[in-house]
Amino acid sequence: MNKPVIYISRKLPKSLLEPYSDRFTFHMWDQEDKPVDKEELLKESKKADGLITMLTEKIDDRFLRENPQLKIIANLAVGFDNIDIMAAKKHHIIVTNTPDVLTETTADLTFALLMATARRMVEANDLIKQDGWEVWSPFFLAGSDVHHKTIGIVGMGRIGEAVARRARGFDMRVLYHNRSRKPQAEKDLPATYVNFDELLTQSDFVVSLIPATEQTKGLFNHDIFLKMKTEAIFINASRGAVVNELDLASALENGVIKGAGLDVFSREPIGSDHTLLALKNAVCLPHIGSATVQTRKDMVRLCLDNLDSYFYGDGPKTPVQ
Ligand code: DGY
């Protein structure tokens, strides 16, 4: 059999591809920090048997229809809302993602974001660098406690459970809301399942870890922020699309909630003129949840392993459909 041709939509380290080079012919977009052009992706995909894509590539029904020769798309992310999964199914194209390898890293970042927001660390860092530290005073940059508070996790997948484990280390009470109950996690952590309204009204920290779907789009809106405590801090480390950002900005400005820590935005990248960036009580990060060198290497390897086990083994390791 000819070596399958794989097109990679971003420049990845050659050293990671090397171990697979006797099994695949790789073609790759030549830039690391700039997404591939739409036309280039289409042109290159037509010559490929499989793809490795980033979350910056929108893979829709039309794209898939124009690429009937594609057999598999390995998405370099655990989330796959950039790909029309129903259409991929219809066109018999397998889609894989990168679960597990990024769980702990993403949970670390989520919890760090929660702490940074609660303790106003970014604001404090900005202030000191702008020569604004004039005197110690009792309530200078006083933030919110994390220990012994209640965390409400919306979306109790693998990352949710890993965040909950960190929260237990801070003696937090863990509430969660999820499509299905997690009896083992409830027992082991422990964590308490509550309905969405209860989670909103009881939590000091509301943490969104839900995927972006038609059902969750804009879920966190004005009405939802109104249900939270005025002292509540909202954290989003899943997808920006689950938040109505104008409603969030207004909730933060008007004291409806106390703060927000955001790693994701509805349209990425955001520019410096984004409303949320002007707010001191919003800590904003450029979608770096899984961004450690080790984890990103593991994610690339999992994509390659998925291709390898699909073409040469007994099926992809982590298919999403
Ligand atoms: C994911 O994997 O879905 C993250 O958002 C990107 O690292």
CSV table of C-alpha atoms and ligand atoms in Angstrom, one decimal:
chain,number,residue,atom,x,y,z
A,1,MET,CA,0.0,0.0,0.0
A,2,ASN,CA,1.2,3.5,-0.7
A,3,LYS,CA,1.9,5.6,2.3
A,4,PRO,CA,-1.2,7.6,3.3
A,5,VAL,CA,-0.8,11.3,2.7
A,6,ILE,CA,-1.5,13.5,5.7
A,7,TYR,CA,-2.0,17.3,5.5
A,8,ILE,CA,-1.2,19.2,8.7
A,9,SER,CA,-2.8,22.6,9.0
A,10,ARG,CA,-0.1,24.2,11.1
A,11,LYS,CA,3.6,23.9,11.3
A,12,LEU,CA,4.5,21.3,13.9
A,13,PRO,CA,8.0,20.3,15.1
A,14,LYS,CA,9.5,17.8,12.6
A,15,SER,CA,11.0,15.8,15.5
A,16,LEU,CA,7.4,14.8,16.4
A,17,LEU,CA,6.6,13.6,12.9
A,18,GLU,CA,9.9,11.9,12.4
A,19,PRO,CA,9.0,8.6,14.1
A,20,TYR,CA,6.0,8.2,11.7
A,21,SER,CA,7.7,9.2,8.5
A,22,ASP,CA,8.2,5.7,7.2
A,23,ARG,CA,4.4,5.2,7.5
A,24,PHE,CA,3.0,8.5,6.2
A,25,THR,CA,3.8,11.2,3.7
A,26,PHE,CA,3.4,14.5,5.5
A,27,HIS,CA,2.5,17.8,4.0
A,28,MET,CA,2.3,20.8,6.3
A,29,TRP,CA,1.3,24.5,6.3
A,30,ASP,CA,4.6,26.3,6.8
A,31,GLN,CA,3.6,28.7,9.6
A,32,GLU,CA,3.3,28.1,13.3
A,33,ASP,CA,1.5,31.3,14.3
A,34,LYS,CA,-0.8,31.8,11.4
A,35,PRO,CA,-3.7,29.6,10.4
A,36,VAL,CA,-3.6,28.1,6.9
A,37,ASP,CA,-5.6,30.0,4.3
A,38,LYS,CA,-9.0,28.5,3.4
A,39,GLU,CA,-8.1,27.9,-0.2
A,40,GLU,CA,-4.7,26.4,0.6
A,41,LEU,CA,-6.4,24.0,3.1
A,42,LEU,CA,-8.9,22.9,0.5
A,43,LYS,CA,-6.3,22.5,-2.2
A,44,GLU,CA,-4.0,20.4,0.0
A,45,SER,CA,-6.8,18.4,1.6
A,46,LYS,CA,-7.8,17.2,-1.9
A,47,LYS,CA,-4.5,15.4,-2.2
A,48,ALA,CA,-4.7,13.9,1.3
A,49,ASP,CA,-6.1,10.7,2.9
A,50,GLY,CA,-6.1,12.3,6.3
A,51,LEU,CA,-5.7,15.6,8.1
A,52,ILE,CA,-4.4,17.0,11.3
A,53,THR,CA,-6.4,20.1,12.0
A,54,MET,CA,-6.4,22.9,14.7
A,55,LEU,CA,-9.4,24.4,16.3
A,56,THR,CA,-8.9,27.5,14.0
A,57,GLU,CA,-10.0,25.5,11.0
A,58,LYS,CA,-13.7,25.4,10.3
A,59,ILE,CA,-14.5,22.0,8.8
A,60,ASP,CA,-18.1,22.2,7.5
A,61,ASP,CA,-20.4,20.1,5.4
A,62,ARG,CA,-19.3,21.9,2.2
A,63,PHE,CA,-15.6,21.3,2.9
A,64,LEU,CA,-16.3,17.6,3.6
A,65,ARG,CA,-18.4,17.2,0.5
A,66,GLU,CA,-15.5,18.6,-1.5
A,67,ASN,CA,-13.1,16.1,0.0
A,68,PRO,CA,-14.7,12.7,-0.4
A,69,GLN,CA,-11.3,11.0,-0.5
A,70,LEU,CA,-10.6,12.0,3.2
A,71,LYS,CA,-10.8,9.1,5.6
A,72,ILE,CA,-9.9,10.7,8.9
A,73,ILE,CA,-9.5,14.1,10.6
A,74,ALA,CA,-7.4,14.2,13.7
A,75,ASN,CA,-8.3,17.4,15.5
A,76,LEU,CA,-5.5,18.8,17.8
A,77,ALA,CA,-7.9,19.6,20.7
A,78,VAL,CA,-10.3,17.8,23.0
A,79,GLY,CA,-13.1,20.2,21.8
A,80,PHE,CA,-14.3,19.6,18.3
A,81,ASP,CA,-16.9,22.3,17.8
A,82,ASN,CA,-14.9,23.5,14.8
A,83,ILE,CA,-15.9,20.4,12.9
A,84,ASP,CA,-19.4,19.5,11.8
A,85,ILE,CA,-19.6,16.0,13.3
A,86,MET,CA,-22.9,15.1,11.8
A,87,ALA,CA,-21.6,16.0,8.3
A,88,ALA,CA,-18.4,14.0,8.9
A,89,LYS,CA,-20.6,11.0,9.8
A,90,LYS,CA,-22.7,11.5,6.7
A,91,HIS,CA,-19.6,11.6,4.5
A,92,HIS,CA,-18.1,8.6,6.4
A,93,ILE,CA,-15.1,10.6,7.6
A,94,ILE,CA,-13.8,9.7,11.1
A,95,VAL,CA,-13.0,12.5,13.5
A,96,THR,CA,-10.7,12.1,16.5
A,97,ASN,CA,-9.8,14.4,19.3
A,98,THR,CA,-7.2,14.5,22.1
A,99,PRO,CA,-8.8,13.6,25.4
A,100,ASP,CA,-7.0,12.5,28.6
A,101,VAL,CA,-3.5,13.8,27.6
A,102,LEU,CA,-4.6,17.4,28.4
A,103,THR,CA,-6.9,16.8,31.4
A,104,GLU,CA,-4.5,17.6,34.2
A,105,THR,CA,-2.8,20.5,32.4
A,106,THR,CA,-6.1,22.2,31.6
A,107,ALA,CA,-7.4,21.6,35.1
A,108,ASP,CA,-4.2,23.3,36.4
A,109,LEU,CA,-4.8,26.4,34.3
A,110,THR,CA,-8.5,26.5,35.2
A,111,PHE,CA,-7.7,26.4,38.9
A,112,ALA,CA,-4.9,29.0,38.4
A,113,LEU,CA,-7.3,31.3,36.6
A,114,LEU,CA,-9.8,30.9,39.5
A,115,MET,CA,-7.2,31.8,42.0
A,116,ALA,CA,-5.8,34.6,40.0
A,117,THR,CA,-9.2,36.1,39.6
A,118,ALA,CA,-10.2,35.6,43.3
A,119,ARG,CA,-6.9,37.1,44.6
A,120,ARG,CA,-6.8,39.9,41.9
A,121,MET,CA,-3.3,38.8,40.9
A,122,VAL,CA,-3.3,40.3,37.4
A,123,GLU,CA,-4.6,43.6,38.7
A,124,ALA,CA,-1.9,43.6,41.4
A,125,ASN,CA,0.9,42.7,38.9
A,126,ASP,CA,-0.3,45.6,36.6
A,127,LEU,CA,-0.3,48.0,39.5
A,128,ILE,CA,3.1,47.2,40.8
A,129,LYS,CA,4.6,47.4,37.3
A,130,GLN,CA,3.0,50.8,36.7
A,131,ASP,CA,4.6,52.1,39.9
A,132,GLY,CA,1.2,52.2,41.7
A,133,TRP,CA,2.3,50.6,45.0
A,134,GLU,CA,2.4,53.5,47.4
A,135,VAL,CA,1.6,52.0,50.8
A,136,TRP,CA,0.4,48.9,52.5
A,137,SER,CA,-3.1,49.3,53.7
A,138,PRO,CA,-5.6,47.0,55.2
A,139,PHE,CA,-7.9,46.5,52.3
A,140,PHE,CA,-5.4,47.2,49.5
A,141,LEU,CA,-6.2,44.8,46.7
A,142,ALA,CA,-8.2,42.6,49.1
A,143,GLY,CA,-9.8,39.8,47.1
A,144,SER,CA,-11.9,36.7,47.8
A,145,ASP,CA,-11.0,33.6,49.7
A,146,VAL,CA,-10.9,30.3,47.8
A,147,HIS,CA,-10.4,27.8,50.6
A,148,HIS,CA,-13.6,26.5,52.2
A,149,LYS,CA,-15.8,28.1,49.5
A,150,THR,CA,-18.3,26.4,47.2
A,151,ILE,CA,-17.3,25.7,43.7
A,152,GLY,CA,-20.0,24.8,41.1
A,153,ILE,CA,-18.7,22.9,38.1
A,154,VAL,CA,-20.9,23.0,35.0
A,155,GLY,CA,-19.8,20.1,32.8
A,156,MET,CA,-18.3,17.3,34.9
A,157,GLY,CA,-16.2,15.6,32.3
A,158,ARG,CA,-12.6,14.5,32.8
A,159,ILE,CA,-11.4,18.1,33.2
A,160,GLY,CA,-14.3,18.9,35.5
A,161,GLU,CA,-13.3,16.0,37.8
A,162,ALA,CA,-9.7,17.1,37.7
A,163,VAL,CA,-10.7,20.7,38.7
A,164,ALA,CA,-12.8,19.2,41.5
A,165,ARG,CA,-9.8,17.3,42.9
A,166,ARG,CA,-7.8,20.5,43.0
A,167,ALA,CA,-10.8,22.2,44.8
A,168,ARG,CA,-10.9,19.4,47.4
A,169,GLY,CA,-7.3,20.2,48.2
A,170,PHE,CA,-8.5,23.7,49.1
A,171,ASP,CA,-11.2,22.2,51.3
A,172,MET,CA,-13.9,23.5,49.0
A,173,ARG,CA,-17.4,22.2,48.8
A,174,VAL,CA,-17.9,20.8,45.3
A,175,LEU,CA,-21.2,21.0,43.5
A,176,TYR,CA,-21.6,20.0,39.9
A,177,HIS,CA,-24.2,19.9,37.1
A,178,ASN,CA,-23.9,17.6,34.2
A,179,ARG,CA,-26.0,15.9,31.6
A,180,SER,CA,-25.5,12.6,33.4
A,181,ARG,CA,-24.7,11.9,37.1
A,182,LYS,CA,-21.3,10.7,38.1
A,183,PRO,CA,-21.9,8.4,41.0
A,184,GLN,CA,-18.2,7.4,41.3
A,185,ALA,CA,-17.0,11.0,41.3
A,186,GLU,CA,-19.7,11.9,43.8
A,187,LYS,CA,-18.4,9.2,46.2
A,188,ASP,CA,-14.7,9.6,45.6
A,189,LEU,CA,-14.3,13.4,45.6
A,190,PRO,CA,-16.9,13.9,47.1
A,191,ALA,CA,-19.1,16.1,45.0
A,192,THR,CA,-22.8,16.8,45.1
A,193,TYR,CA,-25.0,16.8,42.0
A,194,VAL,CA,-27.4,19.8,41.9
A,195,ASN,CA,-29.7,21.2,39.3
A,196,PHE,CA,-28.4,24.2,37.3
A,197,ASP,CA,-30.3,26.8,39.3
A,198,GLU,CA,-29.1,25.4,42.6
A,199,LEU,CA,-25.6,25.5,41.4
A,200,LEU,CA,-25.9,29.1,40.3
A,201,THR,CA,-27.4,30.3,43.6
A,202,GLN,CA,-25.1,28.3,45.9
A,203,SER,CA,-21.7,28.6,44.3
A,204,ASP,CA,-19.0,31.2,45.1
A,205,PHE,CA,-17.2,30.1,42.0
A,206,VAL,CA,-19.1,29.0,38.9
A,207,VAL,CA,-16.8,27.1,36.5
A,208,SER,CA,-17.9,26.5,32.9
A,209,LEU,CA,-16.3,23.4,31.4
A,210,ILE,CA,-19.1,22.6,28.9
A,211,PRO,CA,-18.6,22.1,25.2
A,212,ALA,CA,-20.0,24.5,22.7
A,213,THR,CA,-23.1,23.0,21.1
A,214,GLU,CA,-26.4,24.3,19.7
A,215,GLN,CA,-27.9,23.7,23.2
A,216,THR,CA,-25.1,25.5,25.2
A,217,LYS,CA,-24.6,28.5,22.9
A,218,GLY,CA,-25.0,31.7,24.9
A,219,LEU,CA,-26.1,29.7,28.0
A,220,PHE,CA,-24.4,32.1,30.4
A,221,ASN,CA,-26.5,35.2,29.8
A,222,HIS,CA,-28.0,38.1,31.8
A,223,ASP,CA,-30.6,35.9,33.5
A,224,ILE,CA,-28.0,33.4,34.5
A,225,PHE,CA,-25.6,36.0,35.9
A,226,LEU,CA,-28.6,37.5,37.9
A,227,LYS,CA,-29.1,34.1,39.6
A,228,MET,CA,-25.5,34.0,40.8
A,229,LYS,CA,-24.4,35.5,44.1
A,230,THR,CA,-23.2,39.1,43.9
A,231,GLU,CA,-19.9,37.8,45.3
A,232,ALA,CA,-19.7,35.0,42.7
A,233,ILE,CA,-16.7,34.6,40.4
A,234,PHE,CA,-17.4,33.1,36.9
A,235,ILE,CA,-14.7,31.1,35.2
A,236,ASN,CA,-14.8,29.9,31.6
A,237,ALA,CA,-12.2,27.5,30.4
A,238,SER,CA,-14.2,25.6,27.8
A,239,ARG,CA,-15.5,27.6,24.8
A,240,GLY,CA,-16.3,31.3,24.5
A,241,ALA,CA,-19.5,30.5,22.6
A,242,VAL,CA,-21.3,29.4,25.8
A,243,VAL,CA,-21.2,32.9,27.1
A,244,ASN,CA,-23.1,36.0,26.0
A,245,GLU,CA,-20.1,38.3,26.4
A,246,LEU,CA,-22.1,41.6,26.3
A,247,ASP,CA,-24.2,40.3,29.2
A,248,LEU,CA,-21.1,39.2,31.1
A,249,ALA,CA,-19.5,42.6,30.6
A,250,SER,CA,-22.6,44.3,31.9
A,251,ALA,CA,-22.8,41.9,34.9
A,252,LEU,CA,-19.2,42.7,35.8
A,253,GLU,CA,-19.6,46.4,35.4
A,254,ASN,CA,-22.8,46.7,37.4
A,255,GLY,CA,-21.8,44.5,40.3
A,256,VAL,CA,-24.2,41.7,39.4
A,257,ILE,CA,-21.2,39.3,39.9
A,258,LYS,CA,-17.8,40.1,41.4
A,259,GLY,CA,-15.4,38.8,38.8
A,260,ALA,CA,-14.6,36.6,35.8
A,261,GLY,CA,-11.7,34.6,34.7
A,262,LEU,CA,-11.8,33.8,31.0
A,263,ASP,CA,-9.5,31.6,28.9
A,264,VAL,CA,-11.8,31.5,25.9
A,265,PHE,CA,-13.8,34.0,23.9
A,266,SER,CA,-16.7,33.8,21.4
A,267,ARG,CA,-14.4,35.0,18.5
A,268,GLU,CA,-10.7,34.3,18.9
A,269,PRO,CA,-8.3,36.0,18.9
A,270,ILE,CA,-9.8,39.1,20.5
A,271,GLY,CA,-8.3,42.5,20.0
A,272,SER,CA,-7.2,45.0,22.7
A,273,ASP,CA,-10.5,46.9,22.1
A,274,HIS,CA,-12.6,44.0,23.4
A,275,THR,CA,-15.1,45.2,26.1
A,276,LEU,CA,-14.0,42.6,28.6
A,277,LEU,CA,-10.4,43.7,28.5
A,278,ALA,CA,-11.3,47.1,29.8
A,279,LEU,CA,-12.6,45.6,33.0
A,280,LYS,CA,-10.3,45.3,36.0
A,281,ASN,CA,-12.5,42.4,37.5
A,282,ALA,CA,-12.0,40.3,34.4
A,283,VAL,CA,-8.9,38.2,34.0
A,284,CYS,CA,-8.4,37.3,30.4
A,285,LEU,CA,-6.1,34.7,28.9
A,286,PRO,CA,-5.5,33.8,25.2
A,287,HIS,CA,-6.9,30.2,25.2
A,288,ILE,CA,-3.9,28.6,26.9
A,289,GLY,CA,-5.7,25.9,28.9
A,290,SER,CA,-3.7,23.0,27.5
A,291,ALA,CA,-0.6,25.0,26.6
A,292,THR,CA,2.4,23.4,28.2
A,293,VAL,CA,5.2,22.1,26.0
A,294,GLN,CA,4.7,18.5,27.3
A,295,THR,CA,1.0,18.4,26.8
A,296,ARG,CA,1.1,20.0,23.4
A,297,LYS,CA,3.6,17.3,22.4
A,298,ASP,CA,1.4,14.6,23.8
A,299,MET,CA,-1.6,16.0,21.9
A,300,VAL,CA,0.4,15.9,18.6
A,301,ARG,CA,1.5,12.4,19.3
A,302,LEU,CA,-2.1,11.3,20.1
A,303,CYS,CA,-3.2,12.8,16.7
A,304,LEU,CA,-0.4,10.8,15.0
A,305,ASP,CA,-1.3,7.6,17.0
A,306,ASN,CA,-4.9,8.0,15.9
A,307,LEU,CA,-3.8,8.1,12.3
A,308,ASP,CA,-1.5,5.2,12.7
A,309,SER,CA,-4.0,3.0,14.4
A,310,TYR,CA,-6.6,3.9,11.9
A,311,PHE,CA,-4.5,3.2,8.8
A,312,TYR,CA,-2.3,0.3,10.2
A,313,GLY,CA,-4.0,-0.9,13.3
A,314,ASP,CA,-7.5,-1.8,14.5
A,315,GLY,CA,-9.1,1.6,14.4
A,316,PRO,CA,-8.6,5.1,15.8
A,317,LYS,CA,-7.8,5.3,19.5
A,318,THR,CA,-10.0,8.3,20.4
A,319,PRO,CA,-12.8,8.8,17.8
A,320,VAL,CA,-15.5,11.3,18.7
A,321,GLN,CA,-18.4,9.8,16.8
B,1,DGY,C1,-9.1,21.9,23.6
B,1,DGY,O1,-8.3,21.0,23.5
B,1,DGY,O2,-10.2,21.8,23.2
B,1,DGY,C2,-8.5,23.2,24.0
B,1,DGY,O3,-9.4,24.2,24.1
B,1,DGY,C3,-7.3,23.6,23.1
B,1,DGY,O4,-6.2,23.2,23.8
